[in-house]
Structure formats: C-alpha cells, structure tokens
PDB file of C-alpha atoms and ligand atoms in Angstrom:
ATOM      1  CA  MET T   1     126.945-135.406  47.013  1.00 46.00           C
ATOM      2  CA  ALA T   2     128.251-132.202  44.564  1.00 44.00           C
ATOM      3  CA  TYR T   3     124.577-130.455  45.229  1.00 42.00           C
ATOM      4  CA  LYS T   4     125.819-129.533  48.867  1.00 55.00           C
ATOM      5  CA  PHE T   5     128.651-127.197  46.908  1.00 76.00           C
ATOM      6  CA  VAL T   6     126.797-124.001  45.701  1.00 89.00           C
ATOM      7  CA  ASP T   7     127.271-121.082  47.252  1.00 92.00           C
ATOM      8  CA  ASN T   8     124.262-118.819  45.567  1.00 91.00           C
ATOM      9  CA  TYR T   9     123.369-115.289  46.088  1.00 94.00           C
ATOM     10  CA  ARG T  10     121.245-115.880  49.729  1.00 94.00           C
ATOM     11  CA  GLU T  11     123.451-117.979  51.243  1.00 95.00           C
ATOM     12  CA  LYS T  12     126.450-115.126  50.158  1.00 96.00           C
ATOM     13  CA  GLY T  13     124.122-112.417  51.565  1.00 97.00           C
ATOM     14  CA  ALA T  14     123.413-114.126  55.084  1.00 97.00           C
ATOM     15  CA  ARG T  15     127.228-114.592  55.462  1.00 98.00           C
ATOM     16  CA  LYS T  16     128.058-111.078  54.632  1.00 98.00           C
ATOM     17  CA  LYS T  17     125.598-110.587  57.283  1.00 98.00           C
ATOM     18  CA  LEU T  18     127.360-112.678  59.903  1.00 98.00           C
ATOM     19  CA  VAL T  19     130.502-110.966  59.304  1.00 98.00           C
ATOM     20  CA  GLU T  20     128.534-107.399  60.179  1.00 98.00           C
ATOM     21  CA  LEU T  21     127.118-109.130  63.227  1.00 98.00           C
ATOM     22  CA  LEU T  22     130.937-110.900  64.315  1.00 98.00           C
ATOM     23  CA  ARG T  23     132.542-107.054  63.908  1.00 98.00           C
ATOM     24  CA  GLU T  24     129.461-105.553  66.248  1.00 98.00           C
ATOM     25  CA  ARG T  25     130.124-108.490  68.545  1.00 98.00           C
ATOM     26  CA  GLY T  26     133.894-107.313  68.683  1.00 98.00           C
ATOM     27  CA  ILE T  27     135.896-109.347  66.380  1.00 98.00           C
ATOM     28  CA  SER T  28     138.346-106.338  64.772  1.00 98.00           C
ATOM     29  CA  ASP T  29     140.473-108.892  63.008  1.00 98.00           C
ATOM     30  CA  GLU T  30     140.173-107.759  59.279  1.00 98.00           C
ATOM     31  CA  LYS T  31     141.920-110.956  58.263  1.00 98.00           C
ATOM     32  CA  VAL T  32     139.792-112.723  60.240  1.00 98.00           C
ATOM     33  CA  LEU T  33     136.645-111.785  59.288  1.00 98.00           C
ATOM     34  CA  LYS T  34     137.735-111.956  55.571  1.00 98.00           C
ATOM     35  CA  ALA T  35     138.202-115.387  56.166  1.00 98.00           C
ATOM     36  CA  ILE T  36     134.486-115.691  57.953  1.00 98.00           C
ATOM     37  CA  GLY T  37     133.204-113.888  54.652  1.00 98.00           C
ATOM     38  CA  LYS T  38     134.571-117.091  52.353  1.00 97.00           C
ATOM     39  CA  VAL T  39     134.400-120.243  53.751  1.00 98.00           C
ATOM     40  CA  PRO T  40     130.746-121.298  52.930  1.00 97.00           C
ATOM     41  CA  ARG T  41     129.239-122.493  56.322  1.00 97.00           C
ATOM     42  CA  HIS T  42     125.997-124.040  54.510  1.00 96.00           C
ATOM     43  CA  PHE T  43     128.655-126.480  52.788  1.00 95.00           C
ATOM     44  CA  PHE T  44     128.852-128.307  56.417  1.00 95.00           C
ATOM     45  CA  PHE T  45     124.867-128.384  57.114  1.00 93.00           C
ATOM     46  CA  ASP T  46     122.445-130.800  55.717  1.00 90.00           C
ATOM     47  CA  GLU T  47     120.443-128.542  52.721  1.00 90.00           C
ATOM     48  CA  THR T  48     117.650-128.762  54.847  1.00 92.00           C
ATOM     49  CA  PHE T  49     119.142-126.779  57.534  1.00 94.00           C
ATOM     50  CA  TRP T  50     120.897-124.349  55.294  1.00 93.00           C
ATOM     51  CA  SER T  51     118.544-121.308  56.937  1.00 93.00           C
ATOM     52  CA  GLN T  52     120.616-121.874  60.192  1.00 96.00           C
ATOM     53  CA  ALA T  53     124.433-121.998  58.491  1.00 97.00           C
ATOM     54  CA  TYR T  54     124.683-118.122  59.291  1.00 98.00           C
ATOM     55  CA  LYS T  55     123.413-116.953  62.384  1.00 97.00           C
ATOM     56  CA  ASP T  56     125.624-116.822  65.164  1.00 97.00           C
ATOM     57  CA  ILE T  57     124.456-120.576  66.528  1.00 97.00           C
ATOM     58  CA  ALA T  58     126.482-123.521  66.915  1.00 95.00           C
ATOM     59  CA  PHE T  59     124.429-126.726  65.939  1.00 96.00           C
ATOM     60  CA  PRO T  60     124.523-130.710  66.024  1.00 94.00           C
ATOM     61  CA  ILE T  61     126.933-132.480  63.056  1.00 92.00           C
ATOM     62  CA  GLY T  62     126.302-135.882  64.837  1.00 89.00           C
ATOM     63  CA  GLU T  63     128.202-138.501  67.676  1.00 89.00           C
ATOM     64  CA  GLY T  64     127.011-136.104  69.907  1.00 90.00           C
ATOM     65  CA  GLN T  65     129.270-133.141  68.876  1.00 91.00           C
ATOM     66  CA  THR T  66     128.238-129.708  67.082  1.00 92.00           C
ATOM     67  CA  ILE T  67     129.971-127.422  65.010  1.00 95.00           C
ATOM     68  CA  SER T  68     131.171-124.311  66.573  1.00 94.00           C
ATOM     69  CA  GLN T  69     129.005-120.916  66.835  1.00 97.00           C
ATOM     70  CA  PRO T  70     130.527-118.646  64.250  1.00 98.00           C
ATOM     71  CA  TYR T  71     131.492-115.854  66.775  1.00 98.00           C
ATOM     72  CA  THR T  72     133.285-118.654  68.900  1.00 98.00           C
ATOM     73  CA  VAL T  73     135.787-119.687  65.869  1.00 98.00           C
ATOM     74  CA  ALA T  74     136.401-115.936  65.158  1.00 98.00           C
ATOM     75  CA  TYR T  75     136.940-115.652  68.445  1.00 98.00           C
ATOM     76  CA  GLN T  76     139.964-118.531  68.972  1.00 98.00           C
ATOM     77  CA  THR T  77     141.221-117.265  65.556  1.00 98.00           C
ATOM     78  CA  GLU T  78     142.005-113.624  66.741  1.00 98.00           C
ATOM     79  CA  LEU T  79     143.784-114.855  69.367  1.00 98.00           C
ATOM     80  CA  LEU T  80     146.036-117.496  67.443  1.00 98.00           C
ATOM     81  CA  HIS T  81     147.365-114.532  64.985  1.00 98.00           C
ATOM     82  CA  ILE T  82     148.179-116.586  62.131  1.00 98.00           C
ATOM     83  CA  GLN T  83     151.030-115.456  60.215  1.00 98.00           C
ATOM     84  CA  LYS T  84     151.422-116.921  56.776  1.00 98.00           C
ATOM     85  CA  GLY T  85     152.570-120.615  56.793  1.00 98.00           C
ATOM     86  CA  ASP T  86     152.282-121.175  60.466  1.00 98.00           C
ATOM     87  CA  LYS T  87     152.498-124.844  61.268  1.00 98.00           C
ATOM     88  CA  VAL T  88     149.163-125.173  63.620  1.00 99.00           C
ATOM     89  CA  LEU T  89     147.555-128.007  65.491  1.00 99.00           C
ATOM     90  CA  GLU T  90     143.988-128.437  65.825  1.00 98.00           C
ATOM     91  CA  ILE T  91     142.419-130.495  68.323  1.00 98.00           C
ATOM     92  CA  GLY T  92     139.173-131.534  67.448  1.00 98.00           C
ATOM     93  CA  THR T  93     138.172-131.110  63.874  1.00 98.00           C
ATOM     94  CA  GLY T  94     134.618-131.829  64.025  1.00 97.00           C
ATOM     95  CA  SER T  95     133.058-130.409  60.787  1.00 96.00           C
ATOM     96  CA  GLY T  96     136.425-128.997  59.557  1.00 98.00           C
ATOM     97  CA  TYR T  97     134.669-125.283  59.664  1.00 98.00           C
ATOM     98  CA  GLN T  98     137.579-123.948  62.265  1.00 98.00           C
ATOM     99  CA  THR T  99     140.073-125.752  59.917  1.00 98.00           C
ATOM    100  CA  CYS T 100     139.208-123.947  56.815  1.00 98.00           C
ATOM    101  CA  ILE T 101     139.604-120.727  58.561  1.00 98.00           C
ATOM    102  CA  LEU T 102     142.903-121.369  59.668  1.00 98.00           C
ATOM    103  CA  MET T 103     143.555-122.494  56.039  1.00 98.00           C
ATOM    104  CA  GLU T 104     142.373-119.343  54.525  1.00 98.00           C
ATOM    105  CA  LEU T 105     144.724-117.164  57.032  1.00 98.00           C
ATOM    106  CA  GLY T 106     147.806-119.609  55.367  1.00 98.00           C
ATOM    107  CA  ALA T 107     147.877-121.761  58.181  1.00 98.00           C
ATOM    108  CA  ASP T 108     149.666-125.513  57.558  1.00 98.00           C
ATOM    109  CA  VAL T 109     146.811-127.504  59.491  1.00 98.00           C
ATOM    110  CA  TYR T 110     147.561-130.590  61.014  1.00 98.00           C
ATOM    111  CA  THR T 111     143.965-131.408  62.518  1.00 98.00           C
ATOM    112  CA  ILE T 112     143.017-134.550  64.491  1.00 98.00           C
ATOM    113  CA  GLU T 113     139.422-135.835  65.406  1.00 98.00           C
ATOM    114  CA  ARG T 114     138.706-138.676  67.665  1.00 97.00           C
ATOM    115  CA  GLN T 115     135.036-139.560  66.218  1.00 97.00           C
ATOM    116  CA  GLU T 116     135.681-141.893  63.401  1.00 97.00           C
ATOM    117  CA  ASN T 117     132.307-141.045  61.672  1.00 96.00           C
ATOM    118  CA  LEU T 118     133.459-137.115  62.108  1.00 96.00           C
ATOM    119  CA  TYR T 119     136.752-137.545  60.796  1.00 98.00           C
ATOM    120  CA  ASN T 120     135.804-140.091  57.361  1.00 97.00           C
ATOM    121  CA  HIS T 121     133.137-137.306  56.782  1.00 95.00           C
ATOM    122  CA  THR T 122     135.609-134.173  57.301  1.00 96.00           C
ATOM    123  CA  ILE T 123     138.373-136.324  54.921  1.00 97.00           C
ATOM    124  CA  LYS T 124     136.234-136.133  52.592  1.00 96.00           C
ATOM    125  CA  VAL T 125     134.087-132.783  52.573  1.00 95.00           C
ATOM    126  CA  LEU T 126     137.033-130.215  52.986  1.00 96.00           C
ATOM    127  CA  PRO T 127     139.728-131.690  50.031  1.00 96.00           C
ATOM    128  CA  GLY T 128     136.383-131.577  47.697  1.00 93.00           C
ATOM    129  CA  MET T 129     135.991-127.507  48.877  1.00 94.00           C
ATOM    130  CA  GLY T 130     139.724-127.810  48.139  1.00 95.00           C
ATOM    131  CA  TYR T 131     141.415-127.232  51.564  1.00 97.00           C
ATOM    132  CA  HIS T 132     143.485-129.714  51.903  1.00 97.00           C
ATOM    133  CA  ALA T 133     144.789-129.886  55.398  1.00 98.00           C
ATOM    134  CA  ASN T 134     146.738-132.943  57.686  1.00 98.00           C
ATOM    135  CA  PHE T 135     144.016-134.968  59.232  1.00 98.00           C
ATOM    136  CA  PHE T 136     144.853-137.656  61.838  1.00 98.00           C
ATOM    137  CA  LEU T 137     142.435-139.908  63.663  1.00 98.00           C
ATOM    138  CA  GLY T 138     142.671-140.507  67.876  1.00 98.00           C
ATOM    139  CA  ASP T 139     142.629-138.679  71.168  1.00 98.00           C
ATOM    140  CA  GLY T 140     144.330-135.143  70.743  1.00 98.00           C
ATOM    141  CA  SER T 141     144.746-134.422  73.981  1.00 98.00           C
ATOM    142  CA  LYS T 142     148.176-136.131  74.016  1.00 98.00           C
ATOM    143  CA  GLY T 143     149.001-133.762  70.737  1.00 98.00           C
ATOM    144  CA  ILE T 144     150.638-135.305  67.410  1.00 98.00           C
ATOM    145  CA  ALA T 145     154.120-135.545  68.861  1.00 98.00           C
ATOM    146  CA  ALA T 146     155.272-136.904  65.372  1.00 98.00           C
ATOM    147  CA  HIS T 147     155.423-133.083  63.971  1.00 98.00           C
ATOM    148  CA  ALA T 148     155.413-131.230  66.777  1.00 98.00           C
ATOM    149  CA  PRO T 149     156.578-128.492  67.201  1.00 98.00           C
ATOM    150  CA  TYR T 150     153.844-126.247  66.382  1.00 98.00           C
ATOM    151  CA  SER T 151     153.891-122.413  65.999  1.00 98.00           C
ATOM    152  CA  LYS T 152     150.284-122.343  67.119  1.00 98.00           C
ATOM    153  CA  ILE T 153     147.662-124.501  68.726  1.00 99.00           C
ATOM    154  CA  ILE T 154     143.935-124.987  69.050  1.00 98.00           C
ATOM    155  CA  VAL T 155     141.556-126.866  70.734  1.00 98.00           C
ATOM    156  CA  THR T 156     137.856-126.884  70.203  1.00 98.00           C
ATOM    157  CA  ALA T 157     137.091-129.005  73.134  1.00 97.00           C
ATOM    158  CA  GLY T 158     136.355-127.996  76.442  1.00 98.00           C
ATOM    159  CA  ALA T 159     138.823-129.196  79.009  1.00 98.00           C
ATOM    160  CA  PRO T 160     139.609-130.160  82.559  1.00 98.00           C
ATOM    161  CA  PHE T 161     143.036-128.716  82.351  1.00 98.00           C
ATOM    162  CA  VAL T 162     146.204-127.825  79.787  1.00 98.00           C
ATOM    163  CA  PRO T 163     147.459-130.592  78.851  1.00 98.00           C
ATOM    164  CA  GLU T 164     151.613-130.779  79.850  1.00 97.00           C
ATOM    165  CA  LEU T 165     151.722-132.918  76.137  1.00 97.00           C
ATOM    166  CA  LEU T 166     150.442-130.027  74.539  1.00 98.00           C
ATOM    167  CA  LEU T 167     152.822-127.083  75.737  1.00 98.00           C
ATOM    168  CA  LYS T 168     156.071-129.330  75.162  1.00 98.00           C
ATOM    169  CA  GLN T 169     155.069-129.501  71.349  1.00 98.00           C
ATOM    170  CA  LEU T 170     154.440-125.628  71.390  1.00 98.00           C
ATOM    171  CA  LYS T 171     157.096-123.751  69.695  1.00 98.00           C
ATOM    172  CA  ILE T 172     158.890-120.603  71.770  1.00 98.00           C
ATOM    173  CA  GLY T 173     156.786-117.880  71.044  1.00 98.00           C
ATOM    174  CA  GLY T 174     154.294-120.008  69.728  1.00 98.00           C
ATOM    175  CA  ILE T 175     150.711-119.509  70.967  1.00 98.00           C
ATOM    176  CA  LEU T 176     148.187-122.748  72.669  1.00 98.00           C
ATOM    177  CA  VAL T 177     144.488-121.433  72.532  1.00 98.00           C
ATOM    178  CA  ILE T 178     141.960-123.516  74.542  1.00 98.00           C
ATOM    179  CA  PRO T 179     138.820-123.538  77.135  1.00 98.00           C
ATOM    180  CA  VAL T 180     139.520-124.797  80.232  1.00 98.00           C
ATOM    181  CA  GLY T 181     137.061-125.330  83.148  1.00 98.00           C
ATOM    182  CA  ASP T 182     134.424-128.206  83.822  1.00 97.00           C
ATOM    183  CA  GLU T 183     131.648-129.830  81.782  1.00 92.00           C
ATOM    184  CA  LYS T 184     129.265-126.771  82.108  1.00 95.00           C
ATOM    185  CA  THR T 185     131.704-124.071  81.657  1.00 97.00           C
ATOM    186  CA  GLN T 186     134.769-122.748  80.466  1.00 98.00           C
ATOM    187  CA  LYS T 187     137.534-119.771  80.624  1.00 98.00           C
ATOM    188  CA  MET T 188     139.187-119.371  77.166  1.00 98.00           C
ATOM    189  CA  LEU T 189     143.087-119.193  77.542  1.00 98.00           C
ATOM    190  CA  THR T 190     145.767-118.282  75.802  1.00 98.00           C
ATOM    191  CA  VAL T 191     149.054-119.825  76.588  1.00 98.00           C
ATOM    192  CA  ILE T 192     152.334-117.988  75.037  1.00 98.00           C
ATOM    193  CA  ARG T 193     155.700-120.370  75.343  1.00 98.00           C
ATOM    194  CA  VAL T 194     158.045-117.188  76.284  1.00 98.00           C
ATOM    195  CA  SER T 195     161.259-120.062  76.904  1.00 98.00           C
ATOM    196  CA  GLU T 196     162.303-123.575  76.837  1.00 97.00           C
ATOM    197  CA  ASN T 197     160.510-123.511  80.355  1.00 97.00           C
ATOM    198  CA  ASP T 198     158.807-120.070  80.886  1.00 98.00           C
ATOM    199  CA  PHE T 199     154.790-119.917  79.885  1.00 98.00           C
ATOM    200  CA  GLU T 200     152.847-116.886  80.038  1.00 98.00           C
ATOM    201  CA  LYS T 201     148.905-117.814  80.663  1.00 98.00           C
ATOM    202  CA  ILE T 202     146.127-115.180  79.661  1.00 98.00           C
ATOM    203  CA  GLU T 203     142.495-115.843  81.021  1.00 98.00           C
ATOM    204  CA  LEU T 204     139.400-114.215  78.707  1.00 98.00           C
ATOM    205  CA  ASP T 205     136.164-114.967  78.674  1.00 98.00           C
ATOM    206  CA  THR T 206     133.655-117.571  79.101  1.00 98.00           C
ATOM    207  CA  PHE T 207     132.621-120.250  76.839  1.00 98.00           C
ATOM    208  CA  ARG T 208     130.482-123.486  76.986  1.00 96.00           C
ATOM    209  CA  PHE T 209     132.216-126.515  74.721  1.00 96.00           C
ATOM    210  CA  VAL T 210     131.800-129.722  74.251  1.00 95.00           C
ATOM    211  CA  PRO T 211     134.202-131.972  76.769  1.00 97.00           C
ATOM    212  CA  LEU T 212     137.642-132.941  75.280  1.00 98.00           C
ATOM    213  CA  VAL T 213     137.937-136.520  76.015  1.00 97.00           C
ATOM    214  CA  GLY T 214     140.639-138.095  76.560  1.00 98.00           C
ATOM    215  CA  ASP T 215     144.110-139.492  77.901  1.00 96.00           C
ATOM    216  CA  GLN T 216     145.111-135.937  79.180  1.00 94.00           C
ATOM    217  CA  ALA T 217     141.195-134.635  78.925  1.00 96.00           C
ATOM    218  CA  TRP T 218     137.932-135.756  80.766  1.00 96.00           C
TER     219      TRP T 218
HETATM  220  N1  LIG I 301     136.187-126.472  65.304  1.00 74.19           N
HETATM  221  C1  LIG I 301     135.296-127.613  65.434  1.00 74.19           C
HETATM  222  C2  LIG I 301     133.879-126.918  64.188  1.00 74.19           C
HETATM  223  O1  LIG I 301     133.675-125.804  64.061  1.00 74.19           O
HETATM  224  O2  LIG I 301     133.395-128.499  63.889  1.00 74.19           O
HETATM  225  C3  LIG I 301     134.356-127.652  66.339  1.00 74.19           C
HETATM  226  C4  LIG I 301     134.078-129.419  66.626  1.00 74.19           C
HETATM  227  S1  LIG I 301     133.630-129.550  68.229  1.00 74.19           S
HETATM  228  C5  LIG I 301     133.081-128.368  69.286  1.00 74.19           C
HETATM  229  C6  LIG I 301     134.684-130.592  69.141  1.00 74.19           C
HETATM  230  C7  LIG I 301     135.365-131.922  68.440  1.00 74.19           C
HETATM  231  O3  LIG I 301     136.266-131.691  69.164  1.00 74.19           O
HETATM  232  C8  LIG I 301     134.404-132.861  68.568  1.00 74.19           C
HETATM  233  O4  LIG I 301     134.406-133.411  67.786  1.00 74.19           O
HETATM  234  C9  LIG I 301     135.035-133.734  69.360  1.00 74.19           C
HETATM  235  O5  LIG I 301     134.821-135.254  68.809  1.00 74.19           O
HETATM  236  C10 LIG I 301     136.372-133.584  69.374  1.00 74.19           C
HETATM  237  N2  LIG I 301     137.395-134.385  70.600  1.00 74.19           N
HETATM  238  C11 LIG I 301     136.560-134.143  71.469  1.00 74.19           C
HETATM  239  N3  LIG I 301     138.139-134.641  72.308  1.00 74.19           N
HETATM  240  C12 LIG I 301     138.820-135.217  71.413  1.00 74.19           C
HETATM  241  C13 LIG I 301     140.251-135.222  71.593  1.00 74.19           C
HETATM  242  N4  LIG I 301     140.831-135.748  72.333  1.00 74.19           N
HETATM  243  N5  LIG I 301     141.229-135.400  70.412  1.00 74.19           N
HETATM  244  C14 LIG I 301     140.635-134.851  69.100  1.00 74.19           C
HETATM  245  N6  LIG I 301     139.442-134.618  69.215  1.00 74.19           N
HETATM  246  C15 LIG I 301     138.827-134.007  70.240  1.00 74.19           C
END
C-alpha cells in the first residue's frame, strides 16, 4: 500500500510537536528524541487515523494489541542506552514502531512477536520503510537462545516476573528493560548483568502494558 508512505508537512509538524511534548515530560536523551522525530509514526496507522498518530497515546493495532504510547517508547529506549552496533532483542514487535526507533539509534534488532497476523504485517511494512530487522514469530518470553547473547533486551508487554531465560541471554554489562507487575499495572525494571551471576535491579515508574503471554509469562 504505497499511499501510506507519504510524510507531508502536516505530519512532520505534528511529529516535531510530539518531540517537544516528550522533552517537557522528561525525556532528555537527544539521540532518542531525534529518533522519535525521524520515524513517521503515522505509517503504522490506517490513513483514517493519521490525526491520532502524533498524540501521546497508545492506539489499537488489531489482535487486541496496541502500538505503545510515544512516551513509553522513549522512556524504555532511554533506559537501554543504545550504542551503535548493539545487538538488541525486542520481545513484542507489535506494530514495529519501537523496532524502528531502536534501529535509528544504530541497533541490530532481533524482534519477536507471538501474534501471526501482526508478524506477517510487520515483516512487510518495516522493510518497505527501509528498516531491515531480524523478525521472528514465536514466544519471546523464552528469548531467542540461538542468537544470544544480547547487549540489550527490551520487553514491550507486561510480565508477571523477570524470565530467567532472558537473564541468561544477556551479555555481561548488558541491560534488560522490562515492565513487571500484575494484569493492571507494572513497574518498569532495569536489570544490569554486572557479572556471570550478579544482576543489579532498579525499579522505576508505573506503566500499563498489554500482557506478556507465554511459557515464562502469563
Ligand atoms: N513496541 C510495540 C509497538 O510500539 O507497537 C509494542 C507492542 S504491544 C504493547 C506488545 C506486543 O507484545 C503485542 O504485539 C503482543 O502480541 C506481544 N507479545 C505478548 N506476549 C508475547 C510473547 N510471549 N512473545 C512475543 N510477543 C509477545
């Protein structure tokens, strides 16, 4: 659907305003803000809903799932401290918007989605936009052992606990960002692997995510 890939002045202007809003809300990493300013979020929406694309809200993408709120995407991305060339595992591809933000920062992204329809959609849309991530269909709560270890791991759905297998797939010095809690609200956690057996956990703000569903999840 080539018509979707039109980035005109109205959308560009709305995107600039979104970046300023995120700055006001406390996002301070200029590289993250630049990436938000670059990726056309309206490409992930049906044209009927383009007016919603640059509001700081989550939005339905089908299968009972959502494209995350821009503030949440920026918040999680900031916590990852992405360096060019970082090998990043993303659990919950969803729309693929977060994937594009990570790639704008120079990450090599391995992204996994459990919903086949969403997976089939993103494997077409993202390469069409020039984002060639490594796409996987399956249960990401177990990580993707075949491609481990990862410099960074991001979970974009709410987990009941930190899956042990994700910790095992993190490089020493690596960072895992995961929302953990009950079905209603979750605390954002940053887990840093400081050595083979030592992990430092930091609990941050409260969010509301769709559930992480799988073997090591709900
Ligand atoms: N960052 C994504 C975006 O902006 O579109 C967020 C998508 S949504 C909040 C979370 C996604 O995680 C949903 O698409 C859901 O199907 C997926 N998900 C839930 N459990 C999963 C699992 N065990 N493995 C892979 N994906 C999972």
